[in-house]
Amino acid sequence: MLLSYDWLSDYLKINLSPEDLGEKIERTSVEVDSVFKRSDGLKKLVVGKILSIEKHPDAGHLNICQVDVGNDEPQQIVCGAPNVEVGKKVIVALPGARVGGNIKIKKAKMRGVQSNGMLCALDEIGFPKEIVPDEWKDGIYFLPDDAKVGDEIYSYLGMNDSLIDLDVTPNRGDMLSLRGAVYDLGAVLDQKVDFDETSEPSKGDEFSADSIKAEANESLAPIYQLKVVKNVDVKPSPLWLQIKLWNLGIKPINNVVDITNFVMMKLGQPLHAYDLDQITDHHLEVRKAKQGEKITTLDNQEHELDDVDVVIADAKKPVALAGLMGGLQSSVTAKTKNIVIEAGVFDPVLTRKMAQKELLHTDASQRFERGVDKGNVENALNYAAGMIQKNTNGIASKDVVTGSMETVNPVKIAITVTKINHVLGTSLSEADVISIFKRLGFGIEKQTDKLLVTIPTRCWDIKIDADLYEEVARIYGYDNILSTLPITTTTEGGLTPKQKLIKKSRQTLQGMGLNHAISYSLTNADKAKMFMINPSEETILQWPMTNDHSVLRMNLISGLLDDIAYNQARGVVDVPFYEQGRVFFRNSNDSRPIEVEHIAGAISGSLFSSTWNKKSEQVDFFEIKGIVAKYLETLSLKDQISFVPNDKIKEMHPGRTALIKLGDEIVGFVGQVHPTIASQFKIKQTYVFELDLDKLINADKTEQQYQIVSSYPSIKRDIAMLIDQQVTNEQIYAIIKRRGGAFLKDITLFDVYEGEHVPNGKKSLAYSLTFENSNETLKDDVVNNAVKKIEKYLQEELKVEIR
Amino acid sequence: MSLKEDLETIKQTGLQEVTAASDSKALNEIKVKLLGKKGPITKALRGISQLSVAERPIVGSFANKVRDELTDAINEKQTQLEREILNKQLASETIDVTLPGNNIPMGHPHVIQQVIDEIEDIFIGMGYQVLNGPEVEEEHYNFEMMNLPKNHPARDMQDTFYITKEILMRTHTSPMQARALQQHDFNKGPLKMISPGVVFRRDTDDPTHSHQFHQVEGIVIDKHITMADLKGTLEVMSHKLFGDKFKVRVRPSYFPFTEPSVEADVTCMNCEGKGCEVCKGSGWIEVLGAGMVHPNVLKMAGVDSQEYGGFAFGVGPDRFAMLKYGVNDIRDFYLNDLRFLTQFD
Ligand SMILES: [Zn+2]
């Protein structure tokens, strides 16, 4: 929404520069996107008069013009425009000029003929194409005949007016008109506003009711009124009106349409004018569209209608999309003689739905969606009719035809000064508050313990006391409100145990060299269901933007593999990542998924890069398993965790993957990504893990208790054995642990060997056992017996050969 | 020559030889030669028996003295030789201590997480709880309970990923306001909480838009919480996040769930308030939205809006990180390019 500084100045005494006024508006009303002039960035554009025209000898479409720009000698300019005409005042870009798009104009030869400048069309001097009147679309622009040769052109085209571009929030529909802005700024600047909107009286003695009938349902159009103006002379608007419109970003069409737009911009009431003689049976009705009806709107777009659409229809067919745009067939053209002007209020929700369905967001629909001043509809209609009568030599009818008219009562809100201060933290007096409401033009009635505030209909968005706190705050000034901190009873801040564990998990994994990644929760259908232990229904978006972000992830690893791919494609080979976040599992009967906290890691390459003295090592299964085990240890879960070989996760290497179990429950897995999956992701060999963090958090933790460090020496014994290859470390470990006796404190595997000197199908393992008694010195034979017992059971249960 | 004189000579020549010894091996040979069983002192001691009884102890003790002196000299020489060897060895072990140390693996926290952690710490310090809400929300909580009824024009501000008609990806962390209000027992004191998390908008990803980003919601509800308290709270946060020299200003805005609504600006980090391209010349950067909680939000959550009220705010850690570190493409946060991530410690 553009506000014209000049137009505001017609109603207010503004002692602020346009920029400062913009700042003021931003601090008190709505955001300001920019403040600019249409002449910004332009240079050396002057009024010229075409003295003579001669055809270019070598190019038929070019003309050599001699142009008076106020110098002693005329300027020779070659011009390709079809409408050059001797005697016309034109826009001349002199050599050295800057025109639209920051283009510099230089002296040049055009097909061999010297050209000292350029004659300009409106779009060439920076006018957006959509606001250039059709009349001037395909040629150079003619300035008024009385424009003074050699003058800068800007003031002739209103280009020195400063325009303030407002970003109007949904609650400030009142700011979408000059009237609303003037009242608002009047309050802000503390000036009494005299906004004259008296209409010119109708000259005619005919009644609209004799020429048109109106019918409207209040649920579709709470207010719907029509007024007829006959015998209009439709032609281009006077320049002042065209300037006003194009400065506000609206394309001038003809005097009738321009006046309806002008009144909308001035008073905030959207209007539409129909060619009365195109209205079948002179009957207009607001109704729901019938399935299959069609209309071609003014922008030449055909719309297929259904019952989402609300239309204005004559006896036969829709003639307008209510609140959006009129139809082409009944539009006002140069041939139009009699018109009917429509002023209505259309339902905001219906308008919004329709605008979305028809992809037609217009100045009118924008206003109806936010609401308009229901107390000013008829006045705006009369105002427009009076103006059209005056500018088109038409004759306005005496009356207004009403299809619907909702009763409009001003809102009254009871409020106390105490409550205002209580909410804002201010210490305003009653007089302060009353003065602010008076500035805003609100009515005030002092009652014993409160103020009764009457809100004018032009501030239709103010409905409850909280809305009035806002009015007080912004007029009083947010800068004048103090900065304090809440005074309450003491509250205990802090993280929950779960939040603490999640934070600690992040720190632990970072400490072990993994970088924190944050990937997208929305992924594609394939990746969403990779790396899963338990089956789950996927959760799919109804209208995704792209297939790549269309399904909710059910694992974190696939996102991390994408991240690895991104890095490796850019030459970063060593990529250690972890991610903590939610995955989404869904039961087939539920529409809403269950959100589960997961934590996952993925490492490709090595944890650190080679340096001058230390070669980096490729991460292998045992490195990542070590990371997982150490991490679980920090969660005090070490004793309950086991790793079980698994070949069922199809994205994982079948021989290098272990399920991670907490007691009997599967909580995740660790292993190597299947080579075919790795190549699918275009990544090098990668090891990953993924854990159900919720299960880990909810698990019973091993109580941490201090144990006295034994002051007696410990005794170490090694056991080496030969064993079938299929027997796992886990099995051996379990037997040693179970049979090791009370003094066995630690079991460490220190050697695994297969190959030379070991029979086929066998492997050699060696464990170091530590025995300790915290009460007395351990005797050798106690330890020897313990080792013997271990060896006996290993032999019996696993057929190991002790070496 | 007397025996004593012999011993004196043995001592003198012996000491000379010890001093002259060039290495341990030579010294050891000297030691064996002088003090060994076949050495001159042993030999001399054997000749004592031929002396008179009176002389025997004198010469005997002299012989012992000579042996001790030689032994000491040899030991001292030995120590000296060893020290020389050690020094030589140490000299040969000299390294260039300016060469880089080993690479100790250490991961980096994500820059967005750092900002969230900072915000959490600030508010925990002021007595706020941290609550985490669902990322897949009911439309009812995401919109209706936030005073955004169906077909409200403000829904345009939040294009939504729907899963079903009623279930959606939350478009903001605000629904946690409603959930917290419903759960909180006001008999036990005020509600003071923040709720960080990821949110989703149906946007095309570009330098300033991401279909996924982060928010931290905050709300304080009690019997007397004011707009001034909101201003003060936002100032504390901005000062702690950006630094004390940054000023905060608020100006009117609109959110359906607050009334009055404000947007808060902070002094532009790029130009420190002088005006530049980043702040479009204003010297201020918009950083967050806030306001006094709308009575409808309180009512719908079952809180008496006559007795209770307070403020709420929503900040964007992504935006904060962009401003703080001069990142100009929000997508950089989600590409997880290590060359980007490892710049933030
Ligand atoms: Zn700046």
mmCIF file of C-alpha atoms in Angstrom, chain A residues 197-468:
data_model
loop_
_atom_site.group_PDB
_atom_site.id
_atom_site.type_symbol
_atom_site.label_atom_id
_atom_site.label_comp_id
_atom_site.label_asym_id
_atom_site.label_seq_id
_atom_site.Cartn_x
_atom_site.Cartn_y
_atom_site.Cartn_z
ATOM 1 C CA GLU A 197 -15.772 13.988 2.218
ATOM 2 C CA THR A 198 -18.927 15.816 1.297
ATOM 3 C CA SER A 199 -20.219 14.671 -2.043
ATOM 4 C CA GLU A 200 -21.376 16.851 -4.862
ATOM 5 C CA PRO A 201 -25.184 16.787 -4.939
ATOM 6 C CA SER A 202 -26.900 14.899 -7.732
ATOM 7 C CA LYS A 203 -28.025 17.071 -10.616
ATOM 8 C CA GLY A 204 -30.624 14.660 -11.921
ATOM 9 C CA ASP A 205 -34.175 14.142 -10.878
ATOM 10 C CA GLU A 206 -34.294 10.518 -11.937
ATOM 11 C CA PHE A 207 -34.295 7.681 -9.432
ATOM 12 C CA SER A 208 -31.777 4.851 -9.608
ATOM 13 C CA ALA A 209 -34.569 2.580 -8.510
ATOM 14 C CA ASP A 210 -36.271 3.167 -11.842
ATOM 15 C CA SER A 211 -33.256 1.837 -13.746
ATOM 16 C CA ILE A 212 -31.907 -0.935 -11.562
ATOM 17 C CA LYS A 213 -33.038 -3.485 -8.999
ATOM 18 C CA ALA A 214 -30.701 -4.909 -6.328
ATOM 19 C CA GLU A 215 -30.930 -8.108 -4.348
ATOM 20 C CA ALA A 216 -28.431 -9.413 -1.815
ATOM 21 C CA ASN A 217 -28.225 -11.894 1.011
ATOM 22 C CA GLU A 218 -26.669 -10.348 4.135
ATOM 23 C CA SER A 219 -24.576 -13.459 4.752
ATOM 24 C CA LEU A 220 -22.811 -12.933 1.421
ATOM 25 C CA ALA A 221 -22.878 -9.148 1.337
ATOM 26 C CA PRO A 222 -23.890 -7.434 4.598
ATOM 27 C CA ILE A 223 -24.205 -4.197 2.679
ATOM 28 C CA TYR A 224 -24.964 -3.871 -1.029
ATOM 29 C CA GLN A 225 -25.923 -0.597 -2.694
ATOM 30 C CA LEU A 226 -26.146 0.789 -6.212
ATOM 31 C CA LYS A 227 -26.433 4.208 -7.802
ATOM 32 C CA VAL A 228 -27.016 5.113 -11.413
ATOM 33 C CA VAL A 229 -25.292 7.902 -13.363
ATOM 34 C CA LYS A 230 -26.586 8.535 -16.866
ATOM 35 C CA ASN A 231 -25.252 10.167 -19.955
ATOM 36 C CA VAL A 232 -21.572 9.915 -19.061
ATOM 37 C CA ASP A 233 -18.792 10.883 -21.451
ATOM 38 C CA VAL A 234 -16.129 8.212 -20.985
ATOM 39 C CA LYS A 235 -12.591 9.328 -21.861
ATOM 40 C CA PRO A 236 -9.127 9.435 -20.319
ATOM 41 C CA SER A 237 -8.985 11.126 -16.923
ATOM 42 C CA PRO A 238 -7.430 14.527 -16.412
ATOM 43 C CA LEU A 239 -3.702 14.348 -15.736
ATOM 44 C CA TRP A 240 -3.976 15.234 -12.037
ATOM 45 C CA LEU A 241 -6.162 12.157 -11.486
ATOM 46 C CA GLN A 242 -3.924 9.931 -13.574
ATOM 47 C CA ILE A 243 -0.919 11.131 -11.574
ATOM 48 C CA LYS A 244 -2.665 10.423 -8.288
ATOM 49 C CA LEU A 245 -3.464 6.883 -9.382
ATOM 50 C CA TRP A 246 -0.182 5.896 -10.941
ATOM 51 C CA ASN A 247 1.697 7.259 -7.966
ATOM 52 C CA LEU A 248 -0.353 4.882 -5.820
ATOM 53 C CA GLY A 249 0.435 2.038 -8.212
ATOM 54 C CA ILE A 250 -2.863 1.938 -10.055
ATOM 55 C CA LYS A 251 -3.122 2.074 -13.845
ATOM 56 C CA PRO A 252 -5.375 4.848 -15.174
ATOM 57 C CA ILE A 253 -8.097 3.369 -17.434
ATOM 58 C CA ASN A 254 -10.800 5.945 -18.085
ATOM 59 C CA ASN A 255 -12.499 8.677 -16.082
ATOM 60 C CA VAL A 256 -15.254 6.423 -14.670
ATOM 61 C CA VAL A 257 -13.048 3.536 -13.602
ATOM 62 C CA ASP A 258 -10.360 5.933 -12.386
ATOM 63 C CA ILE A 259 -12.844 7.714 -10.120
ATOM 64 C CA THR A 260 -14.003 4.447 -8.561
ATOM 65 C CA ASN A 261 -10.346 3.610 -7.863
ATOM 66 C CA PHE A 262 -9.633 7.109 -6.637
ATOM 67 C CA VAL A 263 -12.500 6.914 -4.152
ATOM 68 C CA MET A 264 -11.261 3.516 -2.978
ATOM 69 C CA MET A 265 -7.813 4.952 -2.348
ATOM 70 C CA LYS A 266 -9.208 8.043 -0.706
ATOM 71 C CA LEU A 267 -12.025 6.597 1.406
ATOM 72 C CA GLY A 268 -11.128 2.916 1.551
ATOM 73 C CA GLN A 269 -14.364 1.678 -0.002
ATOM 74 C CA PRO A 270 -13.871 -0.510 -3.097
ATOM 75 C CA LEU A 271 -16.371 0.337 -5.841
ATOM 76 C CA HIS A 272 -17.270 -1.069 -9.212
ATOM 77 C CA ALA A 273 -18.958 0.568 -12.199
ATOM 78 C CA TYR A 274 -20.993 -1.428 -14.721
ATOM 79 C CA ASP A 275 -22.235 -0.408 -18.117
ATOM 80 C CA LEU A 276 -25.911 -0.197 -17.220
ATOM 81 C CA ASP A 277 -27.008 -1.073 -20.727
ATOM 82 C CA GLN A 278 -25.154 -4.383 -20.597
ATOM 83 C CA ILE A 279 -27.060 -5.520 -17.493
ATOM 84 C CA THR A 280 -29.799 -7.874 -18.584
ATOM 85 C CA ASP A 281 -33.172 -6.913 -17.180
ATOM 86 C CA HIS A 282 -31.509 -4.174 -15.131
ATOM 87 C CA HIS A 283 -31.325 -6.470 -12.185
ATOM 88 C CA LEU A 284 -28.234 -7.174 -10.080
ATOM 89 C CA GLU A 285 -28.103 -9.903 -7.492
ATOM 90 C CA VAL A 286 -25.394 -11.083 -5.104
ATOM 91 C CA ARG A 287 -25.513 -14.861 -5.063
ATOM 92 C CA LYS A 288 -23.432 -18.019 -4.950
ATOM 93 C CA ALA A 289 -22.207 -19.088 -8.362
ATOM 94 C CA LYS A 290 -23.855 -22.091 -9.959
ATOM 95 C CA GLN A 291 -21.705 -25.055 -10.822
ATOM 96 C CA GLY A 292 -20.486 -24.649 -14.388
ATOM 97 C CA GLU A 293 -21.071 -20.924 -14.732
ATOM 98 C CA LYS A 294 -18.266 -18.966 -16.333
ATOM 99 C CA ILE A 295 -17.092 -15.401 -16.343
ATOM 100 C CA THR A 296 -14.310 -13.540 -18.093
ATOM 101 C CA THR A 297 -12.956 -10.854 -15.831
ATOM 102 C CA LEU A 298 -11.509 -7.457 -16.756
ATOM 103 C CA ASP A 299 -8.026 -8.922 -16.923
ATOM 104 C CA ASN A 300 -9.249 -11.186 -19.735
ATOM 105 C CA GLN A 301 -9.065 -14.338 -17.631
ATOM 106 C CA GLU A 302 -11.860 -16.855 -17.845
ATOM 107 C CA HIS A 303 -12.976 -18.395 -14.545
ATOM 108 C CA GLU A 304 -14.939 -21.597 -14.117
ATOM 109 C CA LEU A 305 -17.168 -21.123 -11.144
ATOM 110 C CA ASP A 306 -18.598 -23.302 -8.417
ATOM 111 C CA ASP A 307 -20.226 -22.719 -5.052
ATOM 112 C CA VAL A 308 -17.012 -21.345 -3.495
ATOM 113 C CA ASP A 309 -17.557 -18.298 -5.671
ATOM 114 C CA VAL A 310 -19.863 -15.437 -4.901
ATOM 115 C CA VAL A 311 -20.920 -13.481 -7.956
ATOM 116 C CA ILE A 312 -22.898 -10.438 -8.934
ATOM 117 C CA ALA A 313 -25.283 -11.629 -11.594
ATOM 118 C CA ASP A 314 -27.804 -9.992 -13.836
ATOM 119 C CA ALA A 315 -30.909 -11.851 -14.889
ATOM 120 C CA LYS A 316 -28.879 -14.169 -17.099
ATOM 121 C CA LYS A 317 -25.281 -14.504 -16.041
ATOM 122 C CA PRO A 318 -22.544 -13.488 -13.621
ATOM 123 C CA VAL A 319 -21.256 -9.983 -14.338
ATOM 124 C CA ALA A 320 -18.636 -9.756 -11.581
ATOM 125 C CA LEU A 321 -16.746 -11.857 -9.056
ATOM 126 C CA ALA A 322 -18.011 -10.314 -5.836
ATOM 127 C CA GLY A 323 -15.338 -8.283 -4.107
ATOM 128 C CA LEU A 324 -12.628 -9.320 -6.559
ATOM 129 C CA MET A 325 -13.105 -7.991 -10.065
ATOM 130 C CA GLY A 326 -15.782 -7.046 -12.555
ATOM 131 C CA GLY A 327 -16.598 -8.910 -15.735
ATOM 132 C CA LEU A 328 -15.284 -7.823 -19.097
ATOM 133 C CA GLN A 329 -18.628 -7.889 -20.847
ATOM 134 C CA SER A 330 -20.292 -5.262 -18.645
ATOM 135 C CA SER A 331 -17.210 -3.111 -18.166
ATOM 136 C CA VAL A 332 -17.238 0.622 -18.765
ATOM 137 C CA THR A 333 -15.694 1.508 -22.137
ATOM 138 C CA ALA A 334 -15.528 4.548 -24.374
ATOM 139 C CA LYS A 335 -18.926 3.524 -25.773
ATOM 140 C CA THR A 336 -20.661 3.410 -22.421
ATOM 141 C CA LYS A 337 -23.421 5.951 -21.909
ATOM 142 C CA ASN A 338 -25.076 4.987 -18.631
ATOM 143 C CA ILE A 339 -23.474 3.398 -15.627
ATOM 144 C CA VAL A 340 -24.429 1.836 -12.341
ATOM 145 C CA ILE A 341 -21.944 2.138 -9.470
ATOM 146 C CA GLU A 342 -21.807 -0.590 -6.882
ATOM 147 C CA ALA A 343 -20.661 -0.180 -3.276
ATOM 148 C CA GLY A 344 -20.830 -3.181 -1.017
ATOM 149 C CA VAL A 345 -19.306 -5.021 1.839
ATOM 150 C CA PHE A 346 -18.497 -8.634 1.061
ATOM 151 C CA ASP A 347 -17.879 -11.314 3.630
ATOM 152 C CA PRO A 348 -14.161 -11.434 4.497
ATOM 153 C CA VAL A 349 -13.921 -15.227 4.743
ATOM 154 C CA LEU A 350 -15.790 -15.882 1.496
ATOM 155 C CA THR A 351 -13.738 -13.235 -0.286
ATOM 156 C CA ARG A 352 -10.531 -14.796 0.968
ATOM 157 C CA LYS A 353 -11.493 -18.297 -0.114
ATOM 158 C CA MET A 354 -12.520 -17.019 -3.505
ATOM 159 C CA ALA A 355 -9.369 -14.983 -4.046
ATOM 160 C CA GLN A 356 -7.341 -18.069 -3.215
ATOM 161 C CA LYS A 357 -9.362 -20.308 -5.505
ATOM 162 C CA GLU A 358 -9.336 -17.906 -8.441
ATOM 163 C CA LEU A 359 -5.728 -16.804 -7.814
ATOM 164 C CA LEU A 360 -7.027 -13.274 -8.059
ATOM 165 C CA HIS A 361 -5.755 -10.983 -5.306
ATOM 166 C CA THR A 362 -6.898 -7.462 -6.072
ATOM 167 C CA ASP A 363 -6.911 -4.123 -4.275
ATOM 168 C CA ALA A 364 -10.605 -4.727 -3.602
ATOM 169 C CA SER A 365 -10.228 -8.277 -2.269
ATOM 170 C CA GLN A 366 -7.352 -7.178 -0.041
ATOM 171 C CA ARG A 367 -9.673 -4.605 1.535
ATOM 172 C CA PHE A 368 -12.719 -6.849 1.889
ATOM 173 C CA GLU A 369 -10.601 -9.562 3.525
ATOM 174 C CA ARG A 370 -9.467 -7.090 6.175
ATOM 175 C CA GLY A 371 -12.802 -5.393 6.432
ATOM 176 C CA VAL A 372 -13.990 -1.939 5.394
ATOM 177 C CA ASP A 373 -15.774 0.856 7.237
ATOM 178 C CA LYS A 374 -19.391 -0.303 7.217
ATOM 179 C CA GLY A 375 -20.480 3.132 8.338
ATOM 180 C CA ASN A 376 -19.195 4.858 5.231
ATOM 181 C CA VAL A 377 -20.432 2.728 2.330
ATOM 182 C CA GLU A 378 -23.289 4.909 1.177
ATOM 183 C CA ASN A 379 -21.261 8.056 1.614
ATOM 184 C CA ALA A 380 -18.471 6.622 -0.569
ATOM 185 C CA LEU A 381 -21.045 5.656 -3.201
ATOM 186 C CA ASN A 382 -22.523 9.170 -3.296
ATOM 187 C CA TYR A 383 -19.059 10.695 -3.284
ATOM 188 C CA ALA A 384 -18.064 8.658 -6.333
ATOM 189 C CA ALA A 385 -21.320 9.404 -8.138
ATOM 190 C CA GLY A 386 -20.867 13.133 -7.540
ATOM 191 C CA MET A 387 -17.328 13.024 -8.817
ATOM 192 C CA ILE A 388 -18.275 11.019 -11.897
ATOM 193 C CA GLN A 389 -21.128 13.423 -12.608
ATOM 194 C CA LYS A 390 -18.679 16.313 -12.481
ATOM 195 C CA ASN A 391 -15.896 14.749 -14.527
ATOM 196 C CA THR A 392 -17.967 13.015 -17.197
ATOM 197 C CA ASN A 393 -20.759 15.541 -17.644
ATOM 198 C CA GLY A 394 -23.123 12.821 -16.503
ATOM 199 C CA ILE A 395 -26.249 13.091 -14.431
ATOM 200 C CA ALA A 396 -26.359 11.250 -11.126
ATOM 201 C CA SER A 397 -29.673 9.887 -9.851
ATOM 202 C CA LYS A 398 -31.223 11.235 -6.693
ATOM 203 C CA ASP A 399 -31.262 8.019 -4.696
ATOM 204 C CA VAL A 400 -29.357 4.900 -3.750
ATOM 205 C CA VAL A 401 -30.757 1.409 -4.350
ATOM 206 C CA THR A 402 -30.162 -0.905 -1.434
ATOM 207 C CA GLY A 403 -29.926 -4.688 -1.775
ATOM 208 C CA SER A 404 -28.878 -5.281 1.809
ATOM 209 C CA MET A 405 -28.027 -3.088 4.772
ATOM 210 C CA GLU A 406 -26.744 -4.526 8.000
ATOM 211 C CA THR A 407 -27.341 -2.327 11.007
ATOM 212 C CA VAL A 408 -24.038 -0.850 12.035
ATOM 213 C CA ASN A 409 -23.598 0.241 15.634
ATOM 214 C CA PRO A 410 -20.397 1.767 16.929
ATOM 215 C CA VAL A 411 -18.556 -0.451 19.426
ATOM 216 C CA LYS A 412 -18.470 0.712 23.037
ATOM 217 C CA ILE A 413 -15.732 -0.545 25.373
ATOM 218 C CA ALA A 414 -15.567 -0.028 29.126
ATOM 219 C CA ILE A 415 -12.084 0.437 30.458
ATOM 220 C CA THR A 416 -10.299 1.703 33.573
ATOM 221 C CA VAL A 417 -7.123 3.734 33.747
ATOM 222 C CA THR A 418 -5.885 1.384 36.478
ATOM 223 C CA LYS A 419 -6.124 -1.594 34.155
ATOM 224 C CA ILE A 420 -4.354 0.256 31.353
ATOM 225 C CA ASN A 421 -1.454 1.038 33.679
ATOM 226 C CA HIS A 422 -1.580 -2.493 35.068
ATOM 227 C CA VAL A 423 -1.071 -4.000 31.621
ATOM 228 C CA LEU A 424 1.335 -1.476 30.140
ATOM 229 C CA GLY A 425 3.432 -0.823 33.244
ATOM 230 C CA THR A 426 2.796 2.890 32.869
ATOM 231 C CA SER A 427 1.533 5.488 35.331
ATOM 232 C CA LEU A 428 -0.800 7.462 33.109
ATOM 233 C CA SER A 429 -3.393 9.747 34.623
ATOM 234 C CA GLU A 430 -7.025 9.721 33.565
ATOM 235 C CA ALA A 431 -6.411 12.984 31.745
ATOM 236 C CA ASP A 432 -3.525 11.411 29.795
ATOM 237 C CA VAL A 433 -5.723 8.525 28.729
ATOM 238 C CA ILE A 434 -8.656 10.725 27.773
ATOM 239 C CA SER A 435 -6.379 12.946 25.741
ATOM 240 C CA ILE A 436 -5.041 9.951 23.808
ATOM 241 C CA PHE A 437 -8.564 8.701 23.035
ATOM 242 C CA LYS A 438 -9.612 12.174 21.957
ATOM 243 C CA ARG A 439 -6.655 12.402 19.615
ATOM 244 C CA LEU A 440 -7.819 9.129 18.079
ATOM 245 C CA GLY A 441 -11.282 10.587 17.623
ATOM 246 C CA PHE A 442 -12.913 8.146 20.037
ATOM 247 C CA GLY A 443 -15.944 9.158 22.065
ATOM 248 C CA ILE A 444 -15.517 9.161 25.835
ATOM 249 C CA GLU A 445 -18.096 8.965 28.542
ATOM 250 C CA LYS A 446 -16.829 9.214 32.113
ATOM 251 C CA GLN A 447 -18.654 6.879 34.424
ATOM 252 C CA THR A 448 -18.147 6.466 38.155
ATOM 253 C CA ASP A 449 -15.370 3.873 38.081
ATOM 254 C CA LYS A 450 -14.611 3.565 34.401
ATOM 255 C CA LEU A 451 -14.453 5.160 30.999
ATOM 256 C CA LEU A 452 -16.862 4.134 28.274
ATOM 257 C CA VAL A 453 -15.075 4.516 24.959
ATOM 258 C CA THR A 454 -17.038 4.712 21.709
ATOM 259 C CA ILE A 455 -15.104 3.527 18.683
ATOM 260 C CA PRO A 456 -15.913 5.102 15.324
ATOM 261 C CA THR A 457 -16.816 2.594 12.604
ATOM 262 C CA ARG A 458 -13.673 3.517 10.663
ATOM 263 C CA CYS A 459 -11.665 1.642 13.357
ATOM 264 C CA TRP A 460 -13.615 -1.593 12.935
ATOM 265 C CA ASP A 461 -10.790 -3.771 14.217
ATOM 266 C CA ILE A 462 -10.965 -2.339 17.728
ATOM 267 C CA LYS A 463 -13.360 -4.577 19.629
ATOM 268 C CA ILE A 464 -12.053 -5.363 23.126
ATOM 269 C CA ASP A 465 -10.191 -3.627 25.924
ATOM 270 C CA ALA A 466 -6.874 -5.212 24.894
ATOM 271 C CA ASP A 467 -7.210 -3.400 21.553
ATOM 272 C CA LEU A 468 -7.459 -0.132 23.469
#
